[in-house]
Short mmCIF file of C-alpha atoms in Angstrom, two decimals:
data_model
loop_
_atom_site.label_atom_id
_atom_site.label_comp_id
_atom_site.label_asym_id
_atom_site.label_seq_id
_atom_site.Cartn_x
_atom_site.Cartn_y
_atom_site.Cartn_z
CA MET A 277 3.96 -7.54 -28.18
CA GLN A 278 5.83 -10.60 -29.44
CA ILE A 279 4.21 -14.05 -29.65
CA LEU A 280 6.67 -15.42 -27.09
CA GLU A 281 5.86 -12.51 -24.77
CA ILE A 282 2.10 -13.17 -25.01
CA LEU A 283 2.53 -16.91 -24.45
CA THR A 284 4.79 -16.32 -21.43
CA PHE A 285 2.24 -13.89 -19.98
CA ILE A 286 -0.61 -16.39 -20.43
CA PHE A 287 1.47 -19.17 -18.86
CA TYR A 288 2.26 -17.17 -15.71
CA PHE A 289 -1.29 -15.86 -15.40
CA ALA A 290 -2.68 -19.40 -15.64
CA ALA A 291 -0.10 -20.67 -13.13
CA PHE A 292 -0.95 -17.95 -10.61
CA THR A 293 -4.69 -18.47 -11.06
CA PHE A 294 -4.28 -22.22 -10.50
CA ALA A 295 -2.17 -21.62 -7.37
CA LEU A 296 -4.70 -19.15 -5.94
CA MET A 297 -7.52 -21.66 -6.46
CA LYS A 298 -5.68 -24.70 -5.11
CA ILE A 299 -3.68 -23.41 -2.14
CA PRO A 300 -5.93 -23.68 0.97
CA PHE A 301 -4.65 -20.41 2.46
CA PHE A 302 -6.36 -18.45 -0.33
CA HIS A 303 -9.78 -19.96 0.34
CA ILE A 304 -12.46 -17.77 1.95
CA ASP A 305 -15.00 -19.58 4.12
CA GLY A 306 -18.48 -19.51 2.60
CA ALA A 307 -17.33 -18.05 -0.71
CA LYS A 308 -17.66 -19.63 -4.13
CA ARG A 309 -14.53 -20.91 -5.83
CA SER A 310 -14.98 -18.25 -8.49
CA LEU A 311 -14.43 -15.39 -6.01
CA ILE A 312 -10.62 -15.48 -5.94
CA PRO A 313 -10.27 -15.70 -9.76
CA ILE A 314 -12.68 -12.75 -10.07
CA LEU A 315 -10.63 -10.63 -7.68
CA TRP A 316 -7.40 -11.74 -9.37
CA ALA A 317 -8.83 -10.91 -12.81
CA TYR A 318 -9.79 -7.44 -11.53
CA LYS A 319 -6.18 -7.01 -10.41
CA LEU A 320 -4.99 -8.12 -13.83
CA VAL A 321 -7.22 -5.53 -15.54
CA ALA A 322 -5.54 -2.87 -13.39
CA GLY A 323 -2.15 -4.21 -14.44
CA VAL A 324 -3.10 -4.09 -18.13
CA ALA A 325 -4.36 -0.53 -17.68
CA PHE A 326 -1.08 0.41 -16.01
CA TYR A 327 0.88 -1.11 -18.89
CA LEU A 328 -1.13 0.70 -21.57
CA ILE A 329 -1.03 4.09 -19.84
CA PHE A 330 2.66 4.09 -18.97
CA SER A 331 3.78 2.50 -22.22
CA PHE A 332 1.73 4.35 -24.84
CA TYR A 333 0.00 7.39 -23.29
CA GLN A 334 2.31 10.32 -24.11
CA PRO A 335 2.22 12.33 -20.86
CA TYR A 336 3.30 9.24 -18.88
CA SER A 337 5.26 7.11 -21.34
CA THR A 338 8.55 8.99 -20.80
CA GLY A 339 10.46 9.06 -17.53
CA CYS A 340 8.20 6.53 -15.83
CA ASP A 341 9.63 5.13 -12.57
CA SER A 342 8.26 1.69 -13.46
CA LEU A 343 10.27 1.44 -16.69
CA ILE A 344 13.43 2.72 -14.99
CA TYR A 345 13.16 0.10 -12.22
CA PHE A 346 12.65 -2.54 -14.92
CA GLU A 347 15.69 -1.45 -16.93
CA ASP A 348 17.89 -1.10 -13.84
CA GLY A 349 16.87 -4.59 -12.75
CA LYS A 350 17.84 -6.03 -16.13
CA LYS A 351 21.22 -4.28 -15.98
CA LEU A 352 21.83 -5.59 -12.47
CA SER A 353 21.02 -9.16 -13.53
CA THR A 354 23.70 -9.06 -16.22
CA ILE A 355 26.31 -8.77 -13.45
CA ALA A 356 25.41 -12.33 -12.38
CA LYS A 357 26.93 -13.70 -15.60
CA GLU A 358 30.12 -11.66 -15.34
CA SER A 359 30.70 -11.86 -11.57
CA PRO A 360 28.33 -14.10 -9.55
CA VAL A 361 30.02 -13.20 -6.25
CA GLU A 362 29.62 -9.46 -6.77
CA TYR A 363 26.03 -10.00 -7.89
CA VAL A 364 25.19 -11.82 -4.65
CA GLN A 365 26.87 -9.02 -2.70
CA LEU A 366 24.79 -6.41 -4.52
CA LEU A 367 21.65 -8.47 -4.07
CA THR A 368 22.13 -8.85 -0.32
CA GLY A 369 23.75 -5.48 0.34
CA CYS A 370 26.67 -7.20 2.05
CA TYR A 371 29.51 -5.25 0.48
CA SER A 372 31.71 -2.24 1.09
CA GLY A 373 31.96 0.62 -1.37
CA THR A 374 34.79 -0.82 -3.47
CA SER A 375 35.66 0.72 -6.82
CA THR A 376 34.66 -2.48 -8.63
CA ILE A 377 31.18 -2.54 -7.10
CA GLU A 378 30.71 1.18 -7.73
CA LYS A 379 31.70 0.69 -11.37
CA GLN A 380 29.19 -2.17 -11.73
CA THR A 381 26.32 0.04 -10.53
CA ALA A 382 27.34 3.28 -12.22
CA ASN A 383 24.91 2.72 -15.11
CA LEU A 384 21.93 2.07 -12.83
CA GLU A 385 19.85 5.25 -12.88
CA TYR A 386 18.03 4.77 -9.55
CA TRP A 387 20.68 2.84 -7.61
CA ASN A 388 22.33 5.91 -6.06
CA ARG A 389 20.61 8.94 -4.57
CA SER A 390 21.19 12.47 -5.80
CA PHE A 391 21.16 13.71 -2.17
CA PRO A 392 22.72 12.45 1.09
CA SER A 393 20.44 10.90 3.73
CA VAL A 394 20.68 8.70 6.81
CA VAL A 395 17.55 6.87 5.62
CA PRO A 396 18.21 3.67 3.58
CA ASN A 397 17.87 4.01 -0.20
CA ASP A 398 14.43 2.52 -0.87
CA ASN A 399 14.96 2.28 -4.64
CA ARG A 400 17.41 -0.56 -4.39
CA ILE A 401 15.06 -3.25 -3.12
CA VAL A 402 12.74 -2.72 -6.12
CA ILE A 403 15.74 -2.91 -8.48
CA ARG A 404 16.90 -6.12 -6.78
CA ILE A 405 13.45 -7.69 -7.09
CA ASN A 406 13.34 -6.75 -10.79
CA SER A 407 16.77 -8.27 -11.17
CA LEU A 408 15.51 -11.60 -9.80
CA PHE A 409 12.41 -11.40 -12.00
CA SER A 410 14.65 -10.97 -15.06
CA PHE A 411 15.79 -14.60 -14.75
CA ILE A 412 12.24 -15.92 -15.25
CA SER A 413 10.59 -13.13 -17.27
CA LEU A 414 12.72 -13.54 -20.40
CA GLY A 415 13.26 -9.79 -20.19
CA PHE A 416 9.61 -8.89 -20.95
CA TYR A 417 8.23 -5.85 -19.14
CA PRO A 418 4.59 -7.11 -18.97
CA ILE A 419 5.77 -10.20 -17.11
CA HIS A 420 7.34 -7.98 -14.45
CA LEU A 421 4.01 -6.18 -14.10
CA LEU A 422 2.20 -9.51 -13.71
CA LEU A 423 4.67 -10.70 -11.06
CA MET A 424 4.35 -7.41 -9.15
CA ALA A 425 0.55 -7.60 -9.38
CA PHE A 426 0.67 -11.09 -7.88
CA LEU A 427 2.89 -9.95 -5.00
CA SER A 428 0.52 -7.12 -4.14
CA PHE A 429 -2.51 -9.42 -4.45
CA VAL A 430 -0.93 -11.75 -1.89
CA GLY A 431 -0.27 -8.74 0.34
CA LEU A 432 -3.89 -7.57 0.12
CA PHE A 433 -5.07 -11.09 0.86
CA LEU A 434 -2.86 -11.24 3.96
CA ILE A 435 -4.43 -7.99 5.19
CA TYR A 436 -7.90 -9.43 4.51
CA LYS A 437 -7.13 -12.69 6.35
CA ALA A 438 -5.72 -10.79 9.31
CA ILE A 439 -8.70 -8.44 9.55
CA THR A 440 -11.25 -11.25 9.30
CA LYS A 441 -9.63 -12.87 12.34
CA LEU A 442 -10.80 -9.81 14.27
CA LEU A 443 -13.87 -8.57 12.36
CA THR A 444 -16.13 -11.51 11.60
CA GLY A 445 -19.34 -9.63 10.87
CA VAL A 446 -18.26 -7.55 7.86
CA LYS A 447 -16.52 -10.02 5.59
CA GLN A 448 -18.35 -8.94 2.45
CA THR A 449 -17.71 -5.25 3.00
CA LEU A 450 -14.04 -5.93 3.71
CA LEU A 451 -13.71 -7.50 0.27
CA PHE A 452 -14.63 -4.15 -1.25
CA VAL A 453 -12.53 -1.89 0.95
CA ILE A 454 -9.42 -4.05 0.53
CA PHE A 455 -9.60 -5.46 -3.01
CA ILE A 456 -11.74 -3.02 -5.00
CA ILE A 457 -10.49 0.55 -4.31
CA PRO A 458 -9.32 1.60 -7.82
CA SER A 459 -6.24 3.66 -6.88
CA THR A 460 -4.99 0.99 -4.46
CA VAL A 461 -5.45 -1.79 -7.01
CA PHE A 462 -4.00 0.28 -9.87
CA TRP A 463 -0.83 1.57 -8.23
CA SER A 464 -0.07 -1.76 -6.59
CA ALA A 465 -0.19 -3.42 -10.02
CA GLY A 466 2.77 -1.48 -11.46
CA ASP A 467 6.48 -2.19 -11.36
CA LEU A 468 6.93 0.24 -8.46
CA LYS A 469 7.53 0.27 -4.71
CA GLU A 470 3.81 0.00 -3.99
CA PRO A 471 3.34 -3.73 -4.83
CA VAL A 472 6.38 -4.63 -2.74
CA LEU A 473 5.19 -2.35 0.06
CA VAL A 474 1.70 -3.92 0.03
CA LEU A 475 3.23 -7.41 0.27
CA PHE A 476 5.50 -6.50 3.19
CA LEU A 477 2.71 -4.57 4.92
CA GLY A 478 0.46 -7.61 4.52
CA CYS A 479 3.12 -9.89 6.01
CA PHE A 480 3.71 -7.45 8.87
CA PHE A 481 0.04 -6.97 9.72
CA TYR A 482 -0.77 -10.68 9.43
CA GLY A 483 2.18 -11.51 11.69
CA LEU A 484 1.12 -8.82 14.18
CA VAL A 485 -2.49 -10.02 14.44
CA CYS A 486 -1.58 -13.70 14.66
CA PHE A 487 1.23 -13.14 17.19
CA SER A 488 -1.03 -11.00 19.39
CA LYS A 489 -3.64 -13.77 19.39
CA GLU A 490 -1.52 -16.93 19.48
CA LYS A 491 1.99 -15.74 20.43
CA GLN A 492 3.73 -18.33 18.27
CA TRP A 493 7.36 -17.71 17.35
CA LYS A 494 6.79 -18.21 13.63
CA TYR A 495 4.60 -15.10 13.63
CA LEU A 496 7.25 -13.16 15.55
CA LEU A 497 9.78 -14.23 12.92
CA LEU A 498 7.41 -13.01 10.19
CA LEU A 499 7.16 -9.67 12.02
CA ILE A 500 10.93 -9.30 12.25
CA ILE A 501 11.58 -10.21 8.62
CA SER A 502 8.81 -7.98 7.28
CA SER A 503 10.03 -5.09 9.49
CA TYR A 504 13.53 -5.46 8.05
CA LEU A 505 12.14 -5.50 4.50
CA LEU A 506 9.91 -2.48 5.18
CA LEU A 507 12.97 -0.61 6.42
CA TYR A 508 14.52 -0.98 2.97
CA THR A 509 11.28 -0.46 1.04
CA LYS A 510 9.66 2.51 2.80
CA PRO A 511 11.38 3.35 6.10
CA TYR A 512 8.85 6.14 6.69
CA ILE A 513 6.01 3.60 6.68
CA LEU A 514 7.87 1.44 9.19
CA ALA A 515 8.36 4.49 11.44
CA LEU A 516 4.59 5.09 11.37
CA ILE A 517 3.47 1.51 11.89
CA ILE A 518 5.78 0.67 14.82
CA PRO A 519 3.98 2.78 17.48
CA CYS A 520 0.61 1.67 16.07
CA SER A 521 1.70 -1.97 16.34
CA ILE A 522 3.06 -1.64 19.86
CA SER A 523 -0.22 -0.02 20.93
CA PHE A 524 -2.22 -2.75 19.19
CA PHE A 525 -0.23 -5.56 20.79
CA ILE A 526 -0.41 -4.11 24.32
CA ALA A 527 -4.15 -3.46 24.00
CA GLU A 528 -4.79 -6.92 22.56
CA ARG A 529 -2.85 -8.74 25.27
CA SER A 530 -4.01 -6.61 28.22
CA LYS A 531 -7.71 -6.58 27.22
CA ILE A 532 -8.12 -3.04 28.56
CA LYS A 533 -11.52 -1.65 27.60
CA ARG A 534 -10.30 1.91 26.98
CA GLU A 535 -7.78 0.99 24.30
CA TYR A 536 -7.39 4.59 23.14
CA LEU A 537 -5.54 5.40 26.40
CA ILE A 538 -2.83 2.91 25.41
CA TYR A 539 -2.49 4.51 21.95
CA PHE A 540 -2.21 8.00 23.44
CA ALA A 541 0.38 6.82 25.97
CA VAL A 542 2.52 5.00 23.39
CA PHE A 543 2.43 7.92 20.96
CA ALA A 544 3.30 10.33 23.76
CA ILE A 545 6.39 8.23 24.56
CA PHE A 546 7.35 8.06 20.88
CA GLY A 547 6.82 11.80 20.55
CA LEU A 548 9.16 12.38 23.49
CA PHE A 549 11.70 9.98 21.94
CA VAL A 550 11.57 11.87 18.62
CA ALA A 551 12.06 15.17 20.45
CA VAL A 552 15.10 13.84 22.34
CA VAL A 553 16.67 12.43 19.18
CA SER A 554 16.07 15.70 17.34
CA THR A 555 17.79 17.62 20.15
CA TYR A 556 20.87 15.47 20.70
CA PHE A 557 21.24 13.78 17.29
CA PRO A 558 20.16 16.43 14.76
CA ASP A 559 21.24 14.36 11.74
CA TYR A 560 18.55 11.83 12.70
CA SER A 561 15.88 14.44 13.39
CA ALA A 562 12.52 13.45 11.87
CA ALA A 563 11.87 17.10 11.01
CA LYS A 564 15.20 17.45 9.20
CA ILE A 565 14.78 14.19 7.29
CA LEU A 566 11.25 15.08 6.14
CA ALA A 567 12.29 18.63 5.23
CA GLN A 568 15.08 17.21 3.06
CA LYS A 569 12.69 14.70 1.50
CA GLN A 570 10.23 17.49 0.71
CA LEU A 571 12.95 19.69 -0.76
CA ASP A 572 14.17 16.86 -2.98
CA PHE A 573 10.61 16.15 -4.13
CA ILE A 574 9.98 19.82 -4.96
CA SER A 575 13.27 20.00 -6.90
CA MET A 576 12.38 16.86 -8.86
CA VAL A 577 8.90 18.22 -9.73
CA ASN A 578 10.35 21.57 -10.80
CA THR A 579 12.98 19.87 -12.96
CA SER A 580 10.41 17.66 -14.71
CA ASN A 581 8.02 20.62 -15.26
CA SER A 582 5.13 18.52 -14.02
CA GLY A 583 1.74 19.93 -14.90
CA SER A 584 0.15 18.49 -11.77
CA LYS A 585 2.28 20.46 -9.31
CA PHE A 586 0.61 22.29 -6.43
CA GLU A 587 1.93 24.39 -3.57
CA ILE A 588 2.48 22.90 -0.11
CA PRO A 589 3.76 24.53 3.10
CA ILE A 590 7.56 24.49 3.21
CA LEU A 591 9.01 22.60 6.17
CA ASP A 592 11.98 23.71 8.20
CA ASN A 593 14.07 21.57 10.53
CA SER A 594 11.82 22.00 13.56
CA LEU A 595 9.21 19.66 15.02
CA PHE A 596 6.92 22.67 15.43
CA SER A 597 6.89 23.03 11.64
CA LEU A 598 5.68 19.42 11.28
CA ILE A 599 2.93 19.90 13.85
CA LYS A 600 1.83 23.28 12.47
CA ASN A 601 1.55 22.04 8.88
CA SER A 602 0.00 18.64 9.64
CA PRO A 603 -3.67 19.79 9.40
CA THR A 604 -3.05 21.31 5.95
CA ALA A 605 -1.18 18.19 4.89
CA LEU A 606 -4.05 15.95 6.02
CA LEU A 607 -6.62 18.02 4.11
CA ASN A 608 -4.48 18.08 0.95
CA SER A 609 -3.87 14.36 1.13
CA PHE A 610 -7.49 13.41 1.73
CA LEU A 611 -9.35 15.97 -0.41
CA ARG A 612 -7.15 16.44 -3.47
CA PRO A 613 -7.08 16.24 -6.41
CA TRP A 614 -10.16 18.34 -7.09
CA ILE A 615 -11.93 17.74 -10.39
CA TRP A 616 -10.95 21.20 -11.73
CA GLU A 617 -7.26 20.53 -11.04
CA SER A 618 -7.04 17.59 -13.44
CA LYS A 619 -5.41 18.30 -16.81
CA VAL A 620 -5.29 14.81 -18.35
CA TRP A 621 -7.88 12.05 -18.21
CA PRO A 622 -6.05 9.77 -15.70
CA GLN A 623 -6.03 12.69 -13.28
CA THR A 624 -9.74 13.22 -13.98
CA LEU A 625 -10.43 9.58 -13.09
CA ALA A 626 -8.42 10.01 -9.88
CA ALA A 627 -10.43 13.14 -9.05
CA ILE A 628 -13.72 11.29 -9.65
CA GLU A 629 -12.55 8.44 -7.44
CA ASN A 630 -11.63 10.99 -4.78
CA ILE A 631 -15.14 12.46 -4.88
CA ILE A 632 -16.61 8.98 -4.44
CA ILE A 633 -14.24 8.28 -1.54
CA ILE A 634 -15.15 11.57 0.15
CA CYS A 635 -18.88 10.90 -0.28
CA ALA A 636 -18.54 7.31 0.97
CA THR A 637 -16.55 8.54 3.95
CA PHE A 638 -19.18 11.17 4.72
CA VAL A 639 -22.04 8.62 4.53
CA LEU A 640 -20.23 6.06 6.67
CA MET A 641 -19.22 8.65 9.25
CA LEU A 642 -22.84 9.79 9.56
CA LYS A 643 -23.89 6.20 10.22
CA PHE A 644 -20.82 5.29 12.28
CA ARG A 645 -21.65 4.17 15.82
CA ILE A 646 -18.85 3.56 18.30
CA SER A 647 -21.13 1.10 20.13
CA LYS A 648 -21.26 -1.07 16.97
CA VAL A 649 -17.50 -1.36 16.63
CA GLU A 650 -16.81 -5.09 16.73
CA HIS A 651 -13.13 -4.71 17.61
CA ARG A 652 -12.09 -1.24 18.82
CA ASN A 653 -8.40 -2.13 18.88
CA VAL A 654 -8.14 -2.85 15.15
CA ALA A 655 -10.27 0.24 14.43
CA LEU A 656 -7.83 2.40 16.40
CA PHE A 657 -4.83 0.80 14.68
CA ALA A 658 -6.34 1.43 11.24
CA LEU A 659 -7.32 4.99 12.16
CA PHE A 660 -3.94 6.03 13.55
CA PHE A 661 -1.94 4.38 10.77
CA SER A 662 -4.03 5.75 7.88
CA ILE A 663 -4.25 9.30 9.28
CA LEU A 664 -0.51 9.42 9.99
CA LEU A 665 0.18 8.14 6.49
CA PHE A 666 -2.10 10.79 4.94
CA ILE A 667 -0.32 13.50 6.95
CA LEU A 668 3.11 12.23 5.89
CA VAL A 669 2.12 12.12 2.23
CA GLY A 670 0.60 15.61 2.42
CA LEU A 671 3.73 17.03 4.04
CA ILE A 672 6.22 15.94 1.39
CA THR A 673 4.24 15.56 -1.85
CA PRO A 674 3.67 18.59 -4.15
CA ASN A 675 2.45 16.51 -7.10
CA MET A 676 -1.13 15.30 -7.73
CA GLY A 677 -0.15 11.98 -9.31
CA ALA A 678 2.30 11.13 -6.54
CA LEU A 679 -0.26 12.19 -3.92
CA VAL A 680 -2.85 9.73 -5.27
CA ARG A 681 -0.22 7.01 -5.59
CA TYR A 682 1.25 7.34 -2.09
CA LYS A 683 -2.02 7.70 -0.19
CA SER A 684 -3.51 4.67 -1.97
CA ILE A 685 -1.70 2.41 0.51
CA GLY A 686 -3.56 3.97 3.45
CA LEU A 687 -7.07 3.94 1.96
CA PRO A 688 -7.87 0.27 2.77
CA PHE A 689 -6.91 0.81 6.42
CA PHE A 690 -8.98 4.00 6.60
CA PHE A 691 -12.08 2.19 5.33
CA ILE A 692 -11.37 -0.80 7.57
CA MET A 693 -11.71 1.63 10.47
CA LEU A 694 -15.04 2.93 9.13
CA VAL A 695 -16.63 -0.45 8.39
CA SER A 696 -15.55 -1.78 11.77
CA GLY A 697 -18.35 0.31 13.24
CA TYR A 698 -20.86 0.14 10.46
CA SER A 699 -21.68 -1.75 7.28
CA ILE A 700 -22.60 0.18 4.18
CA TYR A 701 -25.20 -2.46 3.31
CA ASN A 702 -27.18 -1.76 6.47
CA ILE A 703 -27.91 1.87 5.59
CA ASN A 704 -31.66 2.50 5.58
CA TYR A 705 -32.91 5.43 3.53
CA LYS A 706 -36.29 7.10 3.61
CA SER A 707 -36.72 6.33 -0.07
CA LYS A 708 -38.14 2.85 -0.66
CA LYS A 709 -36.73 2.85 -4.21
CA ILE A 710 -33.15 3.37 -2.97
CA ASN A 711 -33.57 0.66 -0.32
CA ALA A 712 -34.94 -1.71 -2.98
CA LEU A 713 -31.99 -0.92 -5.28
CA ILE A 714 -29.49 -1.63 -2.48
CA SER A 715 -31.26 -4.91 -1.72
CA ARG A 716 -31.05 -6.01 -5.38
CA ILE A 717 -27.35 -5.12 -5.58
CA LYS A 718 -26.67 -7.04 -2.39
CA LYS A 719 -28.59 -10.06 -3.69
CA HIS A 720 -26.62 -10.11 -6.94
CA ILE A 721 -23.32 -9.87 -5.05
CA ASN A 722 -24.32 -12.77 -2.83
CA GLN A 723 -25.22 -14.86 -5.89
CA VAL A 724 -21.81 -14.19 -7.46
CA ILE A 725 -19.47 -14.70 -4.52
CA TRP A 726 -21.19 -16.70 -1.76
CA GLN A 727 -22.17 -20.34 -1.83
CA ASP A 728 -25.32 -19.59 0.12
CA GLU A 729 -27.23 -16.83 -1.69
CA ASN A 730 -28.94 -15.87 1.55
CA ASN A 731 -25.61 -15.58 3.36
CA ASP A 732 -25.53 -12.20 5.06
CA LEU A 733 -22.32 -11.78 6.96
CA ILE A 734 -22.65 -8.03 7.25
#
């Protein structure tokens, strides 16, 4: 790294740390001022790890999506000097396919798809963001990673702030399930779609919770803008979150005690809508779109000779195929990678994390009590969204690395559902030694992050 690159990195890191400490929105009631810098530093460590692995570790240092997005963004930014008008058109997407525009983007590797699809090209928004970053990053790749890490940190914080408006008794546990999950923190610290997706998801969820509680138009505007941005970042995620959000809003406003009936009714209507669209507008069939996405993914994995490939059920263009293969997809997404399937050490770490996640899920499910759920509506939202996301990822992803990366977005919501009904700190074991160890850990955590060491919000 060059001296100028290091100094620029330090400057931006210090500026972001100062902003996080001074802006009131990023304050957590009852927490010490050191909490946010600690969480931000943890995010930075993940970003540094991402940089080292994908820059110098041989199996990942070639053909990395992150580097391609970075290079395409730099190439796009050069158009601003030659033709500012065309650059603004490319940045906003407000242009027709003229020969001049097509020539300008011909050297961008990820700008155009290799296959036709009615779904918007979700690569372009990441390239556009990298293009904007190029004007302030001096063309240094680590600065782009730092900026992406900051965006995703803001997104995670928005999710945390939204959840704590509904779940007030598990604030400490929520810090862990939102900010500490390694795969979520790691993949949302790279120059990829994940940081952008986390930011837009955070904006969407924060707007949804606030609008359902206060019904102010500024929150509705935030919902609309974030929905539009999600459409061009991950349209599949938007398709999953819309029925969950409608169910959440209706249940929150109606105050019906059996909220699950609303979710079942809304999803039944959406299922009927999908079936009608698939019958009369086959080009927009969800089954056809996902089958094409899966086929493209399999072709890409076969072309790259990826060592982490595994077999998944092949989809056809029928809705029955989606339903039939969903249980297998859910199991693959949640249980894999197994430790014996890992061939390089990053995959081994992912497998170890997966074992920990499975064990934590098992323990929490054993202690889960529906009667203890503080807010059933948010628990149902988190459950439906995370499970649907796991199924989607399992249906289209035949690669271990991509599987871990894509499902990382759903893990915080899955654990939000679990801790809504139980707190991991309240587990009582028969062994006095284990209980004493848990008590000491809890005490140390309180001393580090809470102003009142005896503060027990869980």
